[in-house]
Structure formats: structure tokens, C-alpha cells
Amino acid sequence: MTPISRRRLLAAAIAIPSIARIAHTQAWSQGSAPSWPTKPIHVIVPLTPGSASDVMARIVGDRLSATLGQPVVIENRPGAGNTIGMSAVAKADPDGYTILVNSSTHTVTPATRSNLGFEMSDLAAIVPLGNVPVVMVFNPARGYKKLGDFVAYAKANPGKINYASAGAGNSSHLNGERFRLAAGIEAVHLPFKGAPEASTEVLAGRADFYFAPLVNALPLLKDGQLQALAVSGSQRASALPDVPTTVESGYPNSEYNFWVGMFAPAKVSADIRGRLYAETAKALADPATREKLVALGADPMPLDSTQFEALVQSEIRTNIEIVKAAGIKVN
């Protein structure tokens, strides 16, 4: 999907009055509701604690626990480009008690991993939890005033620049490569275990930059420990209105959007999938939950399951092209 067509899809979705209203259009009704759930629901997050996916899963999970009347248990299973957690859900019993909350790395995985051990079609998109702005962060001690200052330095010092990511084959890896290609600079990739670890490397001065989800970066930006020179998405972040996008800064084709979403085993019944969508949509529309997500910098992304699945499939195709262009090889 081109940046323009993706923006149109998101714009069309945002035009929908509310997430709660979408829930009423889903093919599930109270009269046909299954008895699910009758026991705890396990949410697998294939990233480390403190990551954007983990934080958002816990916020939404708390609300779901209250409305469903069953505990929603978050389990972190990071590693192997998110495939450990993804595989666990893909191979789980399709009874609705094991689901996945993943980042947009979900659409990078099939482009960077040749042997997943499962099929991407084994996982069905349920609902996005939100669009998370990604900021290009630096250590303020570097002294850059704008993104062009950094790019000029990188071009004048080939071979001396590196960037952190939350793991090889992760969306932050692809984000870094997309910007590198757009800016025409050389940069060595430094993969780490997760988002908190990658941010720490920039703070310590061992990594030059990192494309950090705003959920993780915002506290460090507010404290002045990190500096944001650009946002990588198609529009500015509402929490950082004065920070331009990488495209606005003069680097076409550098746009990269990051989201967090919920998935389930594809063989879960339509009734349970519909109920899961409807209850999660209501949780996202809850004022207290919405307030917590907005405070983290997450923006609403009110797509229904069909629209979300279409977005996922489109991004998989686009990311395969980016990976080929960047020459990324993980396995």
C-alpha cells in the first residue's frame, strides 16, 4: 500500500463516528452470544515488558477483565522477531482463551523470517488498539537542532553512525532502514531485546538514534533525557505538535506508521471473534481507558475486523518490498 492509499484508509476509518458504534455493526448480537468466556483469557505479547504493545495490552486488558467478568492475564513471550509469541497463539486451541496483542512488526515478520513454523493465515486480525506515533530520538548532548543537521553529519562521517532497534526484523529495524535509504546515509544496525533497552542505548550515547514508539519515549522526552527531531508517521503526533514528520523534514518515502493490534487463532468461531471485537471496541471507547491511551500518545484507529485485516495484508506486501530494497536478512 502506498503512503497515500494508506492515509486514505486511515482517514476513512477515522471518519467513522466512534469505535463503540462500529461494535454495533459487527456480526455479533447479544441474542447469539456464546457462553464465552467462562475462564481466564491469556493475552500473549511477543515483546518485552514496558514495550508499547505490553503497556497498551495491560490498559485494555484491565477494562476487559471488568466487563467480561474473567481475568485477562498478560504473558510476555519476546524473541525471534516476535515469532515465539505469535507461534504460541497460532498453534493454540481456537477457543478464544489465547489471543495475541502485537505491534506492526506483525506485518514485518513474514518479510524477514523464512521459517516461521506457522502460517500467517493461522492468525486473524480482530481489532487495532491504536496508532502509536514513532519518534526519531537522539541524545540531546549531540547538539542537533533539526533532522537535516544529523543527516549532514552522517553524510560527512560515513561508517560512524549506528542506530538501535527493538530487535532484528522488528518494525523499528525496518523504520530505521527506511529512513536510511530515504536520507541516503550509511548506518549500522544495533538490535536489542526490546524498546526500553534500545532507548537506554541512546541515553547512554552508544547508539546515535532510535525510532521509538511515543508510548515509551514520552516520559524521557518530557524529562529532557531524549530529544525528538522527527515523527516517522504520515502525520504529526498530537502529543508533540511542534515536531515535524520525516517527510516534512525533506525525506520523501521515509514515512512509517506503527500500530498495536489484537489477533486470535484463525479457527476461533465467528461468534467468539465477534464478541471479542465488540467487547474490545467498547473497552477502547471507555472514557477512562481512552484517557490512559491518549496520555501515552496513542491515537484512535477505529477499524472494524475486515478493515484491519485488509490493512495487515497490504502492509505485509509493502514490507516485503522494503525488506528487499534494504537488503535485510534475518534468517
Coordinates of C-alpha atoms in Angstrom, one line a residue:
M1 CA 0.0 0.0 0.0
T2 CA 1.4 3.4 -0.9
P3 CA 1.6 6.1 1.8
I4 CA -1.3 8.0 0.1
S5 CA -3.6 5.0 -0.1
R6 CA -2.8 4.1 3.5
R7 CA -3.6 7.6 4.6
R8 CA -6.9 7.4 2.8
L9 CA -7.8 4.1 4.5
L10 CA -7.0 5.6 7.9
A11 CA -8.8 8.8 7.1
A12 CA -11.9 6.9 6.1
A13 CA -11.7 4.9 9.3
I14 CA -11.3 8.0 11.5
A15 CA -14.4 9.5 9.8
I16 CA -16.5 6.8 11.5
P17 CA -18.2 8.5 14.4
S18 CA -16.9 6.2 17.2
I19 CA -15.5 2.8 17.9
A20 CA -18.5 1.9 20.0
R21 CA -20.8 2.5 17.0
I22 CA -18.7 0.1 14.9
A23 CA -19.2 -2.6 17.5
H24 CA -23.0 -2.5 16.8
T25 CA -22.4 -3.1 13.1
Q26 CA -20.3 -6.3 13.8
A27 CA -21.9 -9.6 13.0
W28 CA -22.5 -10.4 16.7
S29 CA -25.5 -9.7 18.8
Q30 CA -26.4 -10.2 22.4
G31 CA -29.0 -12.8 21.4
S32 CA -26.5 -15.0 19.7
A33 CA -23.7 -14.5 22.2
P34 CA -21.8 -17.7 23.2
S35 CA -21.1 -18.6 26.8
W36 CA -17.5 -17.5 26.3
P37 CA -15.7 -16.5 28.5
T38 CA -16.0 -18.9 31.5
K39 CA -12.3 -18.9 32.5
P40 CA -9.3 -16.6 32.3
I41 CA -8.2 -15.2 28.9
H42 CA -4.5 -15.3 28.2
V43 CA -3.1 -12.4 26.1
I44 CA 0.3 -13.2 24.6
V45 CA 2.5 -10.1 24.0
P46 CA 5.6 -11.1 21.9
L47 CA 7.6 -8.2 23.2
T48 CA 9.3 -7.3 26.5
P49 CA 7.5 -5.7 29.5
G50 CA 7.3 -1.9 29.0
S51 CA 7.0 -2.1 25.3
A52 CA 4.2 -0.2 23.6
S53 CA 2.3 -3.4 22.9
D54 CA 2.7 -4.5 26.5
V55 CA 1.6 -1.2 28.0
M56 CA -1.5 -0.9 25.8
A57 CA -2.4 -4.6 26.3
R58 CA -2.4 -4.1 30.0
I59 CA -4.6 -1.0 29.9
V60 CA -7.2 -2.6 27.6
G61 CA -6.9 -5.9 29.4
D62 CA -7.8 -4.3 32.7
R63 CA -11.0 -2.9 31.2
L64 CA -11.8 -6.2 29.5
S65 CA -11.4 -8.1 32.9
A66 CA -14.0 -5.8 34.4
T67 CA -16.6 -6.1 31.6
L68 CA -16.1 -9.8 30.8
G69 CA -16.0 -10.9 34.4
Q70 CA -12.9 -13.0 33.9
P71 CA -9.2 -12.3 34.5
V72 CA -7.3 -11.1 31.4
V73 CA -3.7 -12.4 32.0
I74 CA -0.9 -10.7 30.1
E75 CA 2.1 -13.0 29.2
N76 CA 5.3 -11.6 27.7
R77 CA 7.0 -14.0 25.3
P78 CA 9.6 -12.0 23.4
G79 CA 12.2 -13.2 21.0
A80 CA 12.9 -14.2 17.4
G81 CA 11.3 -11.2 15.8
N82 CA 8.1 -11.7 17.8
T83 CA 7.6 -15.2 16.3
I84 CA 7.8 -17.0 19.7
G85 CA 4.7 -15.3 20.9
M86 CA 3.0 -15.4 17.5
S87 CA 3.6 -19.1 17.1
A88 CA 2.1 -19.8 20.6
V89 CA -1.1 -18.1 19.6
A90 CA -1.2 -19.5 16.0
K91 CA -1.0 -23.1 17.5
A92 CA -3.2 -22.5 20.5
D93 CA -6.6 -24.2 20.8
P94 CA -9.1 -22.0 18.9
D95 CA -11.4 -21.5 21.9
G96 CA -10.9 -17.8 22.4
Y97 CA -8.8 -18.1 25.6
T98 CA -5.4 -17.4 24.0
I99 CA -5.1 -14.2 22.0
L100 CA -2.3 -12.0 20.7
V101 CA -1.5 -8.4 21.1
N102 CA 1.3 -7.4 18.6
S103 CA 2.8 -4.3 17.1
S104 CA 3.0 -3.6 13.4
T105 CA 6.1 -5.9 13.5
H106 CA 3.3 -8.5 12.8
T107 CA 3.4 -7.3 9.2
V108 CA 7.3 -7.3 9.0
T109 CA 7.8 -10.8 10.2
P110 CA 6.8 -12.7 7.0
A111 CA 9.2 -10.4 5.1
T112 CA 12.2 -11.1 7.3
R113 CA 11.7 -14.7 8.5
S114 CA 11.8 -17.5 6.1
N115 CA 10.8 -20.3 8.5
L116 CA 8.1 -19.2 10.9
G117 CA 6.9 -22.6 12.0
F118 CA 3.3 -21.5 11.3
E119 CA 1.3 -19.7 8.6
M120 CA 0.4 -16.1 8.9
S121 CA -3.1 -17.2 7.8
D122 CA -3.3 -19.1 11.2
L123 CA -3.8 -15.6 12.8
A124 CA -6.9 -13.5 12.3
A125 CA -6.9 -9.7 12.8
I126 CA -9.5 -8.7 15.4
V127 CA -9.1 -5.0 16.3
P128 CA -6.4 -2.3 16.4
L129 CA -5.8 -0.9 19.8
G130 CA -4.4 2.3 18.5
N131 CA -1.9 4.1 16.2
V132 CA 1.3 4.9 18.1
P133 CA 3.4 7.8 16.8
V134 CA 7.0 6.8 16.4
V135 CA 9.7 9.5 17.1
M136 CA 13.3 9.6 15.9
V137 CA 15.1 10.2 19.2
F138 CA 18.6 11.3 19.9
N139 CA 20.7 12.1 23.0
P140 CA 20.4 15.9 23.4
A141 CA 24.2 16.1 24.0
R142 CA 24.6 15.5 20.3
G143 CA 23.5 19.1 19.7
Y144 CA 21.4 18.7 16.6
K145 CA 18.9 21.5 16.1
K146 CA 17.0 19.8 13.3
L147 CA 17.0 16.5 11.4
G148 CA 19.0 18.0 8.5
D149 CA 21.9 18.7 10.9
F150 CA 22.1 15.0 11.7
V151 CA 21.9 13.9 8.1
A152 CA 24.6 16.3 7.1
Y153 CA 26.8 14.9 9.9
A154 CA 26.1 11.3 8.8
K155 CA 27.0 12.0 5.2
A156 CA 30.2 13.7 6.3
N157 CA 31.1 10.8 8.5
P158 CA 30.3 7.6 6.7
G159 CA 30.7 4.4 8.7
K160 CA 30.5 6.3 12.1
I161 CA 26.7 6.2 12.5
N162 CA 24.6 3.5 14.1
Y163 CA 21.0 3.1 15.2
A164 CA 19.2 1.0 17.8
S165 CA 16.2 -1.2 17.3
A166 CA 14.0 -3.3 19.5
G167 CA 15.3 -6.4 17.7
A168 CA 16.4 -7.7 14.3
G169 CA 13.3 -7.9 12.0
N170 CA 11.3 -5.7 14.3
S171 CA 9.3 -2.7 13.0
S172 CA 11.9 -0.3 14.5
H173 CA 14.6 -2.1 12.4
L174 CA 12.5 -1.6 9.3
N175 CA 11.8 2.0 10.3
G176 CA 15.5 2.7 10.6
E177 CA 16.3 1.1 7.3
R178 CA 13.5 3.0 5.5
F179 CA 14.8 6.3 6.8
R180 CA 18.4 5.4 6.0
L181 CA 17.5 4.7 2.4
A182 CA 15.4 7.8 2.1
A183 CA 18.2 10.1 3.5
G184 CA 21.0 8.4 1.6
I185 CA 23.1 7.7 4.7
E186 CA 25.1 4.8 6.0
A187 CA 24.2 3.4 9.4
V188 CA 25.0 0.2 11.3
H189 CA 22.0 -1.6 12.8
L190 CA 22.3 -2.4 16.6
P191 CA 19.5 -4.8 17.6
F192 CA 18.4 -5.0 21.2
K193 CA 16.0 -7.1 23.3
G194 CA 13.2 -4.5 23.3
A195 CA 12.1 -0.9 23.3
P196 CA 13.3 0.0 26.8
E197 CA 16.8 -1.4 26.1
A198 CA 17.0 0.4 22.7
S199 CA 16.1 3.7 24.4
T200 CA 18.8 3.1 27.1
E201 CA 21.5 2.8 24.4
V202 CA 20.6 6.2 23.0
L203 CA 20.6 7.7 26.5
A204 CA 24.0 6.2 27.2
G205 CA 25.4 7.5 23.9
R206 CA 26.2 4.1 22.5
A207 CA 23.5 4.4 19.7
D208 CA 23.1 7.5 17.6
F209 CA 19.3 7.3 17.1
Y210 CA 16.3 5.1 17.6
F211 CA 12.8 5.1 16.2
A212 CA 10.9 4.9 19.5
P213 CA 7.2 4.4 20.0
L214 CA 5.9 7.5 21.7
V215 CA 4.4 5.3 24.4
N216 CA 7.9 4.5 25.6
A217 CA 9.7 7.8 24.7
L218 CA 7.2 10.4 26.0
P219 CA 8.4 10.4 29.7
L220 CA 12.0 10.6 28.6
L221 CA 11.2 13.4 26.2
K222 CA 9.3 15.3 28.9
D223 CA 12.3 15.0 31.2
G224 CA 14.7 16.2 28.6
Q225 CA 16.7 13.0 28.6
L226 CA 15.9 12.4 24.9
Q227 CA 15.4 14.7 22.0
A228 CA 12.8 14.1 19.2
L229 CA 13.8 15.6 15.8
A230 CA 11.1 13.9 13.8
V231 CA 8.0 11.7 13.7
S232 CA 8.1 8.8 11.2
G233 CA 4.4 8.5 10.6
S234 CA 2.1 10.1 8.0
Q235 CA 1.1 12.9 10.3
R236 CA 2.4 14.8 13.3
A237 CA 1.8 13.3 16.8
S238 CA -0.9 15.1 18.7
A239 CA 1.2 14.9 21.8
L240 CA 4.2 16.6 20.0
P241 CA 2.5 19.1 17.6
D242 CA 5.8 21.0 17.0
V243 CA 7.8 18.0 15.9
P244 CA 7.7 17.6 12.1
T245 CA 7.4 14.3 10.3
T246 CA 10.5 12.9 8.5
V247 CA 8.7 13.7 5.2
E248 CA 8.1 17.3 6.2
S249 CA 11.8 17.5 7.1
G250 CA 12.7 16.8 3.4
Y251 CA 13.0 13.0 3.2
P252 CA 10.3 11.5 0.8
N253 CA 9.5 7.8 1.2
S254 CA 10.7 7.8 4.8
E255 CA 7.1 7.5 6.2
Y256 CA 6.5 4.6 8.5
N257 CA 3.4 4.1 10.7
F258 CA 3.3 2.0 13.8
W259 CA 0.2 0.4 15.5
V260 CA -0.7 -2.1 18.1
G261 CA -3.5 -4.6 17.5
M262 CA -5.3 -7.7 18.7
F263 CA -5.3 -11.1 16.9
A264 CA -6.7 -14.5 17.5
P265 CA -6.2 -18.0 16.1
A266 CA -8.0 -18.0 12.7
K267 CA -10.1 -21.0 13.6
V268 CA -11.8 -19.3 16.6
S269 CA -15.5 -19.3 15.9
A270 CA -17.1 -16.2 14.3
D271 CA -19.3 -15.7 17.4
I272 CA -16.3 -15.6 19.8
R273 CA -14.3 -13.4 17.4
G274 CA -17.3 -11.0 17.1
R275 CA -17.7 -10.9 20.8
L276 CA -14.0 -10.3 21.3
Y277 CA -14.2 -7.4 18.8
A278 CA -17.3 -5.9 20.3
E279 CA -16.0 -6.0 23.9
T280 CA -12.6 -4.7 23.0
A281 CA -14.2 -1.9 20.9
K282 CA -16.3 -0.9 23.9
A283 CA -13.2 -1.0 26.2
L284 CA -11.4 1.3 23.8
A285 CA -14.4 3.7 23.9
D286 CA -14.5 3.8 27.6
P287 CA -13.5 7.3 28.7
A288 CA -11.1 6.2 31.4
T289 CA -9.4 3.7 29.1
R290 CA -9.3 6.3 26.3
E291 CA -7.7 8.9 28.6
K292 CA -4.9 6.5 29.6
L293 CA -4.1 5.7 26.0
V294 CA -4.2 9.3 24.9
A295 CA -1.9 10.2 27.8
L296 CA 0.6 7.7 26.3
G297 CA 0.4 9.4 22.9
A298 CA -1.7 6.7 21.3
D299 CA -4.3 7.8 18.7
P300 CA -7.6 6.1 18.0
M301 CA -7.6 3.7 15.0
P302 CA -11.3 2.7 14.6
L303 CA -11.2 0.0 12.0
D304 CA -13.5 -3.0 12.1
S305 CA -12.1 -6.5 11.8
T306 CA -12.4 -6.6 8.0
Q307 CA -10.7 -3.2 7.5
F308 CA -8.0 -4.2 10.0
E309 CA -7.3 -7.5 8.2
A310 CA -7.1 -5.6 4.8
L311 CA -4.6 -3.1 6.3
V312 CA -2.5 -6.0 7.7
Q313 CA -2.4 -7.8 4.4
S314 CA -1.5 -4.6 2.5
E315 CA 1.4 -3.8 4.9
I316 CA 2.8 -7.3 4.6
R317 CA 3.1 -6.8 0.8
T318 CA 4.6 -3.4 1.2
N319 CA 7.1 -4.6 3.8
I320 CA 8.3 -7.4 1.6
E321 CA 9.3 -4.8 -1.0
I322 CA 11.0 -2.6 1.7
V323 CA 13.0 -5.6 3.0
K324 CA 14.2 -6.5 -0.5
A325 CA 15.2 -2.9 -1.2
A326 CA 17.1 -2.6 2.1
G327 CA 18.7 -6.0 1.8
I328 CA 17.6 -7.0 5.3
K329 CA 18.3 -10.7 6.1
V330 CA 17.4 -12.2 9.4
N331 CA 17.0 -16.0 8.6

